[in-house]
């Protein structure tokens, strides 16, 4: 393999902006496929999924959701088919051509904000009930954040995949830090902080998890019974370090890896792998999205400096032609 050109990374991960765009597109395709599930074409989808996101919310949040339900209910089948097609088109636009990425991302931003409000109730943040263990602040808003990180620009990707986006590498790390500090803060909400908080979350997740994982959740619920306070403090501390630590280059990739592993652990346990096998999941939940964000921020190897120009030896320099003259150029 040839040496990297000057000004380019000399080693390390090779996750590019295009790689992240394609993976994000695949996840949007998965969302579209989930929206085609039979359950989504029934009134139960409106009452048990959408309506539940309005319950207990401030009127400014819940009233538009209720209005949207009444609006969609008479045309649920074609409306839901349209919802699914939109997500499929976003995915295809991100995957198959660089020329359609910007349009796909614009549509995804509008759709993500719409779903975050009408489908997820702003991740229950406005109710003070959002849980870091079950997918707060909502998967769809993380789609938007990743899309911003990898928006196509002419900037070179010298440090990470996100460094070529409009936020730059530093901006991407700030987004990561804010997200993880938010998750740490949410651990101390009354509904999330208590002796039984962690075990009850695990017990609830067991109902949506597939067989072996359901047994794992049940076993962990028994093992953590009464231990919720110190586990909540420990998780909040880890989340804070993972978030703020990435702002410093030293150890950055290790902290991104820890964050990705913690997200996967929560996804497998308390997020019930997004409930993908329940027939009513609308997305894979936040775990895989946080992993993708970590990939976008992975620091590449040190940038190879531009080699200094080496003076040409005098013996190799071309000599000026001698002046013409019958005496061989001798001075008169």
mmCIF file of C-alpha atoms in Angstrom:
data_model
loop_
_atom_site.group_PDB
_atom_site.id
_atom_site.type_symbol
_atom_site.label_atom_id
_atom_site.label_comp_id
_atom_site.label_asym_id
_atom_site.label_seq_id
_atom_site.Cartn_x
_atom_site.Cartn_y
_atom_site.Cartn_z
ATOM 1 C CA UNK A 1 0.000 0.000 0.000
ATOM 2 C CA UNK A 2 1.390 3.386 -0.914
ATOM 3 C CA UNK A 3 2.053 6.029 1.721
ATOM 4 C CA UNK A 4 -0.712 8.571 2.256
ATOM 5 C CA UNK A 5 -0.386 11.848 0.494
ATOM 6 C CA UNK A 6 0.782 14.854 2.511
ATOM 7 C CA UNK A 7 -2.034 16.411 4.515
ATOM 8 C CA UNK A 8 -3.952 13.110 4.655
ATOM 9 C CA UNK A 9 -4.444 10.762 7.635
ATOM 10 C CA UNK A 10 -1.579 8.315 8.059
ATOM 11 C CA UNK A 11 -3.600 5.531 9.637
ATOM 12 C CA UNK A 12 -6.586 4.586 11.791
ATOM 13 C CA UNK A 13 -10.249 3.975 10.994
ATOM 14 C CA UNK A 14 -11.471 4.804 7.518
ATOM 15 C CA UNK A 15 -15.112 5.599 8.229
ATOM 16 C CA UNK A 16 -16.041 8.187 5.621
ATOM 17 C CA UNK A 17 -18.952 10.591 5.443
ATOM 18 C CA UNK A 18 -20.340 8.531 2.587
ATOM 19 C CA UNK A 19 -20.173 5.378 4.721
ATOM 20 C CA UNK A 20 -22.242 7.034 7.432
ATOM 21 C CA UNK A 21 -24.746 8.329 4.865
ATOM 22 C CA UNK A 22 -25.259 4.836 3.470
ATOM 23 C CA UNK A 23 -25.678 3.231 6.906
ATOM 24 C CA UNK A 24 -28.143 5.952 7.848
ATOM 25 C CA UNK A 25 -30.010 5.208 4.619
ATOM 26 C CA UNK A 26 -30.203 1.510 5.497
ATOM 27 C CA UNK A 27 -31.731 2.382 8.881
ATOM 28 C CA UNK A 28 -34.304 4.620 7.158
ATOM 29 C CA UNK A 29 -35.161 1.695 4.867
ATOM 30 C CA UNK A 30 -35.660 -0.471 7.963
ATOM 31 C CA UNK A 31 -38.012 2.158 9.369
ATOM 32 C CA UNK A 32 -39.975 2.150 6.124
ATOM 33 C CA UNK A 33 -40.237 -1.641 6.224
ATOM 34 C CA UNK A 34 -41.449 -1.511 9.839
ATOM 35 C CA UNK A 35 -44.096 1.023 8.850
ATOM 36 C CA UNK A 36 -45.494 -1.517 6.383
ATOM 37 C CA UNK A 37 -46.239 -4.004 9.186
ATOM 38 C CA UNK A 38 -49.951 -4.956 9.356
ATOM 39 C CA UNK A 39 -50.300 -3.472 12.844
ATOM 40 C CA UNK A 40 -49.505 0.008 11.494
ATOM 41 C CA UNK A 41 -52.629 -0.085 9.305
ATOM 42 C CA UNK A 42 -54.948 -0.619 12.279
ATOM 43 C CA UNK A 43 -56.530 1.837 14.675
ATOM 44 C CA UNK A 44 -54.469 0.295 17.462
ATOM 45 C CA UNK A 45 -51.444 2.036 15.974
ATOM 46 C CA UNK A 46 -53.161 5.396 16.405
ATOM 47 C CA UNK A 47 -54.551 4.735 19.873
ATOM 48 C CA UNK A 48 -51.736 2.710 21.450
ATOM 49 C CA UNK A 49 -48.687 4.322 19.841
ATOM 50 C CA UNK A 50 -49.568 7.842 18.714
ATOM 51 C CA UNK A 51 -52.245 8.674 21.289
ATOM 52 C CA UNK A 52 -50.084 7.363 24.127
ATOM 53 C CA UNK A 53 -47.416 9.940 23.254
ATOM 54 C CA UNK A 54 -49.978 12.686 23.936
ATOM 55 C CA UNK A 55 -51.112 11.451 27.335
ATOM 56 C CA UNK A 56 -49.922 13.623 30.203
ATOM 57 C CA UNK A 57 -48.275 16.126 27.855
ATOM 58 C CA UNK A 58 -48.772 19.901 28.062
ATOM 59 C CA UNK A 59 -51.728 21.032 25.944
ATOM 60 C CA UNK A 60 -49.435 22.773 23.460
ATOM 61 C CA UNK A 61 -47.901 19.357 22.702
ATOM 62 C CA UNK A 62 -50.888 17.039 23.101
ATOM 63 C CA UNK A 63 -53.582 19.029 21.279
ATOM 64 C CA UNK A 64 -51.835 18.944 17.854
ATOM 65 C CA UNK A 65 -51.221 15.209 18.296
ATOM 66 C CA UNK A 66 -54.886 14.593 19.052
ATOM 67 C CA UNK A 67 -55.916 16.738 16.099
ATOM 68 C CA UNK A 68 -53.583 14.782 13.789
ATOM 69 C CA UNK A 69 -55.082 11.486 14.978
ATOM 70 C CA UNK A 70 -58.622 12.653 14.122
ATOM 71 C CA UNK A 71 -57.362 13.898 10.762
ATOM 72 C CA UNK A 72 -55.605 10.652 9.819
ATOM 73 C CA UNK A 73 -58.097 8.154 11.235
ATOM 74 C CA UNK A 74 -60.562 8.166 8.280
ATOM 75 C CA UNK A 75 -57.719 7.685 5.767
ATOM 76 C CA UNK A 76 -55.416 5.564 7.912
ATOM 77 C CA UNK A 77 -54.508 2.945 5.291
ATOM 78 C CA UNK A 78 -53.371 5.304 2.503
ATOM 79 C CA UNK A 79 -51.855 7.703 5.045
ATOM 80 C CA UNK A 80 -49.776 4.983 6.679
ATOM 81 C CA UNK A 81 -48.676 3.707 3.273
ATOM 82 C CA UNK A 82 -47.527 7.258 2.494
ATOM 83 C CA UNK A 83 -45.625 7.399 5.809
ATOM 84 C CA UNK A 84 -43.815 4.185 4.924
ATOM 85 C CA UNK A 85 -43.024 5.294 1.367
ATOM 86 C CA UNK A 86 -41.546 8.573 2.602
ATOM 87 C CA UNK A 87 -39.109 6.682 4.818
ATOM 88 C CA UNK A 88 -38.199 4.249 2.056
ATOM 89 C CA UNK A 89 -37.523 7.127 -0.344
ATOM 90 C CA UNK A 90 -35.307 8.820 2.248
ATOM 91 C CA UNK A 91 -33.315 5.622 2.599
ATOM 92 C CA UNK A 92 -32.976 5.102 -1.147
ATOM 93 C CA UNK A 93 -31.953 8.727 -1.641
ATOM 94 C CA UNK A 94 -29.161 8.364 0.900
ATOM 95 C CA UNK A 95 -27.891 5.059 -0.460
ATOM 96 C CA UNK A 96 -27.908 5.030 -4.221
ATOM 97 C CA UNK A 97 -26.575 8.380 -5.404
ATOM 98 C CA UNK A 98 -24.514 11.231 -4.018
ATOM 99 C CA UNK A 99 -26.663 13.583 -6.095
ATOM 100 C CA UNK A 100 -29.793 12.725 -4.101
ATOM 101 C CA UNK A 101 -28.243 12.843 -0.627
ATOM 102 C CA UNK A 102 -29.027 16.493 0.069
ATOM 103 C CA UNK A 103 -32.664 16.170 -0.973
ATOM 104 C CA UNK A 104 -33.025 12.978 1.075
ATOM 105 C CA UNK A 105 -31.514 14.657 4.140
ATOM 106 C CA UNK A 106 -33.786 17.700 3.836
ATOM 107 C CA UNK A 107 -36.849 15.438 3.718
ATOM 108 C CA UNK A 108 -35.455 13.402 6.613
ATOM 109 C CA UNK A 109 -35.020 16.530 8.757
ATOM 110 C CA UNK A 110 -38.630 17.597 8.213
ATOM 111 C CA UNK A 111 -39.900 14.069 8.754
ATOM 112 C CA UNK A 112 -37.746 13.547 11.864
ATOM 113 C CA UNK A 113 -39.051 16.703 13.536
ATOM 114 C CA UNK A 114 -42.620 15.755 12.625
ATOM 115 C CA UNK A 115 -42.285 12.248 14.039
ATOM 116 C CA UNK A 116 -40.435 13.482 17.131
ATOM 117 C CA UNK A 117 -43.450 15.625 17.968
ATOM 118 C CA UNK A 118 -46.424 13.607 16.718
ATOM 119 C CA UNK A 119 -45.009 10.102 17.110
ATOM 120 C CA UNK A 120 -42.697 10.371 20.110
ATOM 121 C CA UNK A 121 -44.066 13.353 22.031
ATOM 122 C CA UNK A 122 -40.607 14.955 22.054
ATOM 123 C CA UNK A 123 -39.234 11.814 23.649
ATOM 124 C CA UNK A 124 -41.346 12.547 26.775
ATOM 125 C CA UNK A 125 -38.840 15.274 27.691
ATOM 126 C CA UNK A 126 -41.660 17.783 28.216
ATOM 127 C CA UNK A 127 -43.249 15.464 30.782
ATOM 128 C CA UNK A 128 -40.135 14.859 32.852
ATOM 129 C CA UNK A 129 -40.539 11.136 32.178
ATOM 130 C CA UNK A 130 -37.844 10.535 29.572
ATOM 131 C CA UNK A 131 -35.563 7.639 30.450
ATOM 132 C CA UNK A 132 -31.960 7.205 29.345
ATOM 133 C CA UNK A 133 -32.443 3.463 29.686
ATOM 134 C CA UNK A 134 -35.350 3.151 27.257
ATOM 135 C CA UNK A 135 -34.292 5.383 24.367
ATOM 136 C CA UNK A 136 -34.474 9.056 25.345
ATOM 137 C CA UNK A 137 -34.407 11.594 23.797
ATOM 138 C CA UNK A 138 -36.007 9.583 20.973
ATOM 139 C CA UNK A 139 -34.377 7.789 18.075
ATOM 140 C CA UNK A 140 -35.694 10.030 15.351
ATOM 141 C CA UNK A 141 -33.988 13.169 16.674
ATOM 142 C CA UNK A 142 -30.668 11.302 16.600
ATOM 143 C CA UNK A 143 -31.302 10.608 12.899
ATOM 144 C CA UNK A 144 -31.442 14.378 12.408
ATOM 145 C CA UNK A 145 -28.241 15.015 14.358
ATOM 146 C CA UNK A 146 -26.307 12.423 12.367
ATOM 147 C CA UNK A 147 -27.699 13.820 9.126
ATOM 148 C CA UNK A 148 -26.373 17.270 10.079
ATOM 149 C CA UNK A 149 -22.949 15.800 10.814
ATOM 150 C CA UNK A 150 -22.644 14.194 7.376
ATOM 151 C CA UNK A 151 -24.368 16.831 5.229
ATOM 152 C CA UNK A 152 -22.398 16.995 1.935
ATOM 153 C CA UNK A 153 -19.939 19.884 1.748
ATOM 154 C CA UNK A 154 -16.645 20.640 0.025
ATOM 155 C CA UNK A 155 -14.762 20.439 3.314
ATOM 156 C CA UNK A 156 -12.097 17.714 3.499
ATOM 157 C CA UNK A 157 -12.563 14.840 5.948
ATOM 158 C CA UNK A 158 -9.175 15.144 7.634
ATOM 159 C CA UNK A 159 -10.007 14.165 11.215
ATOM 160 C CA UNK A 160 -13.250 12.155 11.108
ATOM 161 C CA UNK A 161 -16.237 11.553 8.881
ATOM 162 C CA UNK A 162 -18.023 14.384 10.680
ATOM 163 C CA UNK A 163 -15.137 16.784 10.084
ATOM 164 C CA UNK A 164 -16.238 17.200 6.462
ATOM 165 C CA UNK A 165 -19.777 18.195 7.458
ATOM 166 C CA UNK A 166 -21.130 21.659 8.273
ATOM 167 C CA UNK A 167 -20.684 21.165 12.020
ATOM 168 C CA UNK A 168 -17.080 20.114 11.600
ATOM 169 C CA UNK A 169 -15.288 17.720 13.903
ATOM 170 C CA UNK A 170 -15.482 20.053 16.898
ATOM 171 C CA UNK A 171 -19.185 20.722 16.374
ATOM 172 C CA UNK A 172 -19.899 17.013 16.084
ATOM 173 C CA UNK A 173 -18.135 16.348 19.361
ATOM 174 C CA UNK A 174 -20.158 19.089 21.060
ATOM 175 C CA UNK A 175 -23.367 17.411 19.837
ATOM 176 C CA UNK A 176 -22.130 14.090 21.255
ATOM 177 C CA UNK A 177 -21.255 15.743 24.585
ATOM 178 C CA UNK A 178 -24.644 17.477 24.896
ATOM 179 C CA UNK A 179 -26.469 14.227 24.117
ATOM 180 C CA UNK A 180 -24.577 12.200 26.720
ATOM 181 C CA UNK A 181 -24.760 14.867 29.412
ATOM 182 C CA UNK A 182 -28.524 15.013 28.807
ATOM 183 C CA UNK A 183 -28.698 11.236 29.262
ATOM 184 C CA UNK A 184 -26.756 11.571 32.518
ATOM 185 C CA UNK A 185 -29.114 14.276 33.802
ATOM 186 C CA UNK A 186 -32.175 12.202 32.925
ATOM 187 C CA UNK A 187 -30.913 9.435 35.212
ATOM 188 C CA UNK A 188 -31.769 11.702 38.179
ATOM 189 C CA UNK A 189 -35.396 12.357 37.248
ATOM 190 C CA UNK A 190 -37.763 11.071 39.966
ATOM 191 C CA UNK A 191 -39.142 8.319 37.732
ATOM 192 C CA UNK A 192 -35.608 7.119 36.884
ATOM 193 C CA UNK A 193 -33.871 7.445 40.244
ATOM 194 C CA UNK A 194 -34.778 5.090 43.030
ATOM 195 C CA UNK A 195 -33.985 1.719 44.504
ATOM 196 C CA UNK A 196 -36.355 -0.096 42.130
ATOM 197 C CA UNK A 197 -35.898 2.103 39.051
ATOM 198 C CA UNK A 198 -33.398 -0.047 37.139
ATOM 199 C CA UNK A 199 -34.950 -3.409 38.026
ATOM 200 C CA UNK A 200 -38.441 -2.232 37.081
ATOM 201 C CA UNK A 201 -37.178 -0.947 33.729
ATOM 202 C CA UNK A 202 -35.553 -4.314 33.029
ATOM 203 C CA UNK A 203 -38.677 -6.202 34.064
ATOM 204 C CA UNK A 204 -40.783 -4.055 31.753
ATOM 205 C CA UNK A 205 -38.357 -4.573 28.866
ATOM 206 C CA UNK A 206 -38.608 -8.336 29.223
ATOM 207 C CA UNK A 207 -42.135 -8.254 27.820
ATOM 208 C CA UNK A 208 -41.009 -6.875 24.438
ATOM 209 C CA UNK A 209 -37.710 -8.743 24.137
ATOM 210 C CA UNK A 210 -37.334 -11.981 22.139
ATOM 211 C CA UNK A 211 -37.076 -15.248 24.125
ATOM 212 C CA UNK A 212 -33.419 -15.457 25.241
ATOM 213 C CA UNK A 213 -33.170 -11.700 25.777
ATOM 214 C CA UNK A 214 -36.407 -11.720 27.748
ATOM 215 C CA UNK A 215 -34.858 -14.271 30.096
ATOM 216 C CA UNK A 216 -31.743 -12.095 30.339
ATOM 217 C CA UNK A 217 -33.799 -9.029 31.233
ATOM 218 C CA UNK A 218 -35.701 -10.988 33.872
ATOM 219 C CA UNK A 219 -32.482 -12.308 35.403
ATOM 220 C CA UNK A 220 -30.940 -8.819 35.440
ATOM 221 C CA UNK A 221 -34.120 -7.409 36.994
ATOM 222 C CA UNK A 222 -33.762 -9.848 39.890
ATOM 223 C CA UNK A 223 -30.038 -9.166 40.200
ATOM 224 C CA UNK A 224 -30.479 -5.383 40.346
ATOM 225 C CA UNK A 225 -33.494 -5.327 42.671
ATOM 226 C CA UNK A 226 -33.004 -2.603 45.271
ATOM 227 C CA UNK A 227 -29.757 -1.412 43.631
ATOM 228 C CA UNK A 228 -31.211 1.362 41.494
ATOM 229 C CA UNK A 229 -29.698 4.319 43.337
ATOM 230 C CA UNK A 230 -26.032 3.403 43.078
ATOM 231 C CA UNK A 231 -26.504 1.958 39.583
ATOM 232 C CA UNK A 232 -28.144 5.214 38.475
ATOM 233 C CA UNK A 233 -25.263 7.260 39.902
ATOM 234 C CA UNK A 234 -22.702 4.956 38.259
ATOM 235 C CA UNK A 235 -24.411 5.126 34.865
ATOM 236 C CA UNK A 236 -24.747 8.916 35.101
ATOM 237 C CA UNK A 237 -21.035 9.203 35.899
ATOM 238 C CA UNK A 238 -20.076 6.978 32.959
ATOM 239 C CA UNK A 239 -22.372 8.925 30.620
ATOM 240 C CA UNK A 240 -20.860 12.229 31.723
ATOM 241 C CA UNK A 241 -17.304 11.025 31.196
ATOM 242 C CA UNK A 242 -18.189 9.536 27.798
ATOM 243 C CA UNK A 243 -19.784 12.812 26.739
ATOM 244 C CA UNK A 244 -17.360 15.406 28.032
ATOM 245 C CA UNK A 245 -14.249 13.281 27.576
ATOM 246 C CA UNK A 246 -14.689 13.202 23.804
ATOM 247 C CA UNK A 247 -14.149 16.975 23.731
ATOM 248 C CA UNK A 248 -10.467 16.211 24.373
ATOM 249 C CA UNK A 249 -8.503 14.377 21.695
ATOM 250 C CA UNK A 250 -6.542 12.152 24.070
ATOM 251 C CA UNK A 251 -8.470 8.914 24.582
ATOM 252 C CA UNK A 252 -11.254 10.121 22.334
ATOM 253 C CA UNK A 253 -11.685 6.910 20.330
ATOM 254 C CA UNK A 254 -11.659 4.805 23.494
ATOM 255 C CA UNK A 255 -14.478 6.889 24.984
ATOM 256 C CA UNK A 256 -16.446 6.710 21.736
ATOM 257 C CA UNK A 257 -16.063 2.922 21.871
ATOM 258 C CA UNK A 258 -17.250 2.854 25.490
ATOM 259 C CA UNK A 259 -20.266 4.963 24.554
ATOM 260 C CA UNK A 260 -21.067 2.690 21.635
ATOM 261 C CA UNK A 261 -20.762 -0.435 23.793
ATOM 262 C CA UNK A 262 -22.934 1.053 26.541
ATOM 263 C CA UNK A 263 -25.545 2.007 23.944
ATOM 264 C CA UNK A 264 -25.539 -1.525 22.558
ATOM 265 C CA UNK A 265 -25.821 -2.982 26.063
ATOM 266 C CA UNK A 266 -28.841 -0.802 26.810
ATOM 267 C CA UNK A 267 -30.292 -1.593 23.383
ATOM 268 C CA UNK A 268 -30.069 -5.338 24.049
ATOM 269 C CA UNK A 269 -31.500 -5.085 27.563
ATOM 270 C CA UNK A 270 -33.613 -2.094 28.542
ATOM 271 C CA UNK A 271 -34.518 -1.122 24.939
ATOM 272 C CA UNK A 272 -35.519 -4.714 24.050
ATOM 273 C CA UNK A 273 -33.610 -4.437 20.724
ATOM 274 C CA UNK A 274 -36.102 -1.782 19.747
ATOM 275 C CA UNK A 275 -38.986 -4.249 20.011
ATOM 276 C CA UNK A 276 -38.222 -5.213 16.422
ATOM 277 C CA UNK A 277 -39.916 -8.586 16.732
ATOM 278 C CA UNK A 278 -43.112 -7.331 18.361
ATOM 279 C CA UNK A 279 -44.795 -6.313 15.112
ATOM 280 C CA UNK A 280 -45.391 -2.782 16.419
ATOM 281 C CA UNK A 281 -41.884 -1.248 16.381
ATOM 282 C CA UNK A 282 -41.525 1.907 14.294
ATOM 283 C CA UNK A 283 -37.710 2.133 14.486
ATOM 284 C CA UNK A 284 -34.777 0.260 16.059
ATOM 285 C CA UNK A 285 -34.621 2.758 18.969
ATOM 286 C CA UNK A 286 -31.608 4.897 19.813
ATOM 287 C CA UNK A 287 -28.927 2.264 20.492
ATOM 288 C CA UNK A 288 -27.811 1.638 16.880
ATOM 289 C CA UNK A 289 -28.057 5.368 16.090
ATOM 290 C CA UNK A 290 -25.663 6.313 18.886
ATOM 291 C CA UNK A 291 -23.239 3.688 17.586
ATOM 292 C CA UNK A 292 -23.449 5.266 14.135
ATOM 293 C CA UNK A 293 -22.797 8.697 15.634
ATOM 294 C CA UNK A 294 -19.701 7.280 17.332
ATOM 295 C CA UNK A 295 -18.474 5.957 13.974
ATOM 296 C CA UNK A 296 -18.942 9.405 12.432
ATOM 297 C CA UNK A 297 -16.740 10.906 15.155
ATOM 298 C CA UNK A 298 -13.954 8.320 15.245
ATOM 299 C CA UNK A 299 -10.651 10.118 14.955
ATOM 300 C CA UNK A 300 -8.420 8.935 12.165
ATOM 301 C CA UNK A 301 -4.648 8.548 12.417
ATOM 302 C CA UNK A 302 -2.420 11.565 12.761
ATOM 303 C CA UNK A 303 -2.362 13.761 9.692
ATOM 304 C CA UNK A 304 0.860 13.417 7.773
ATOM 305 C CA UNK A 305 2.599 16.756 7.620
ATOM 306 C CA UNK A 306 3.609 18.333 4.353
ATOM 307 C CA UNK A 307 7.228 17.357 3.674
ATOM 308 C CA UNK A 308 9.527 20.395 3.619
ATOM 309 C CA UNK A 309 11.084 21.256 0.308
ATOM 310 C CA UNK A 310 14.655 19.937 0.025
ATOM 311 C CA UNK A 311 17.223 22.238 -1.527
ATOM 312 C CA UNK A 312 18.553 20.851 -4.767
ATOM 313 C CA UNK A 313 22.267 20.062 -4.670
ATOM 314 C CA UNK A 314 24.361 22.545 -6.574
ATOM 315 C CA UNK A 315 25.823 19.778 -8.720
ATOM 316 C CA UNK A 316 22.315 18.904 -9.966
ATOM 317 C CA UNK A 317 21.275 22.408 -10.847
ATOM 318 C CA UNK A 318 21.137 23.231 -14.500
ATOM 319 C CA UNK A 319 23.778 25.679 -15.504
ATOM 320 C CA UNK A 320 22.976 28.820 -17.376
ATOM 321 C CA UNK A 321 24.003 28.633 -20.977
ATOM 322 C CA UNK A 322 27.362 30.229 -21.642
ATOM 323 C CA UNK A 323 27.254 33.457 -23.566
ATOM 324 C CA UNK A 324 27.869 33.101 -27.219
ATOM 325 C CA UNK A 325 31.237 34.209 -28.540
ATOM 326 C CA UNK A 326 34.233 33.046 -30.570
ATOM 327 C CA UNK A 327 36.419 32.981 -27.521
ATOM 328 C CA UNK A 328 34.164 30.572 -25.590
ATOM 329 C CA UNK A 329 32.614 33.260 -23.483
ATOM 330 C CA UNK A 330 35.806 34.628 -22.049
ATOM 331 C CA UNK A 331 35.634 38.176 -20.870
ATOM 332 C CA UNK A 332 37.019 40.653 -23.266
#
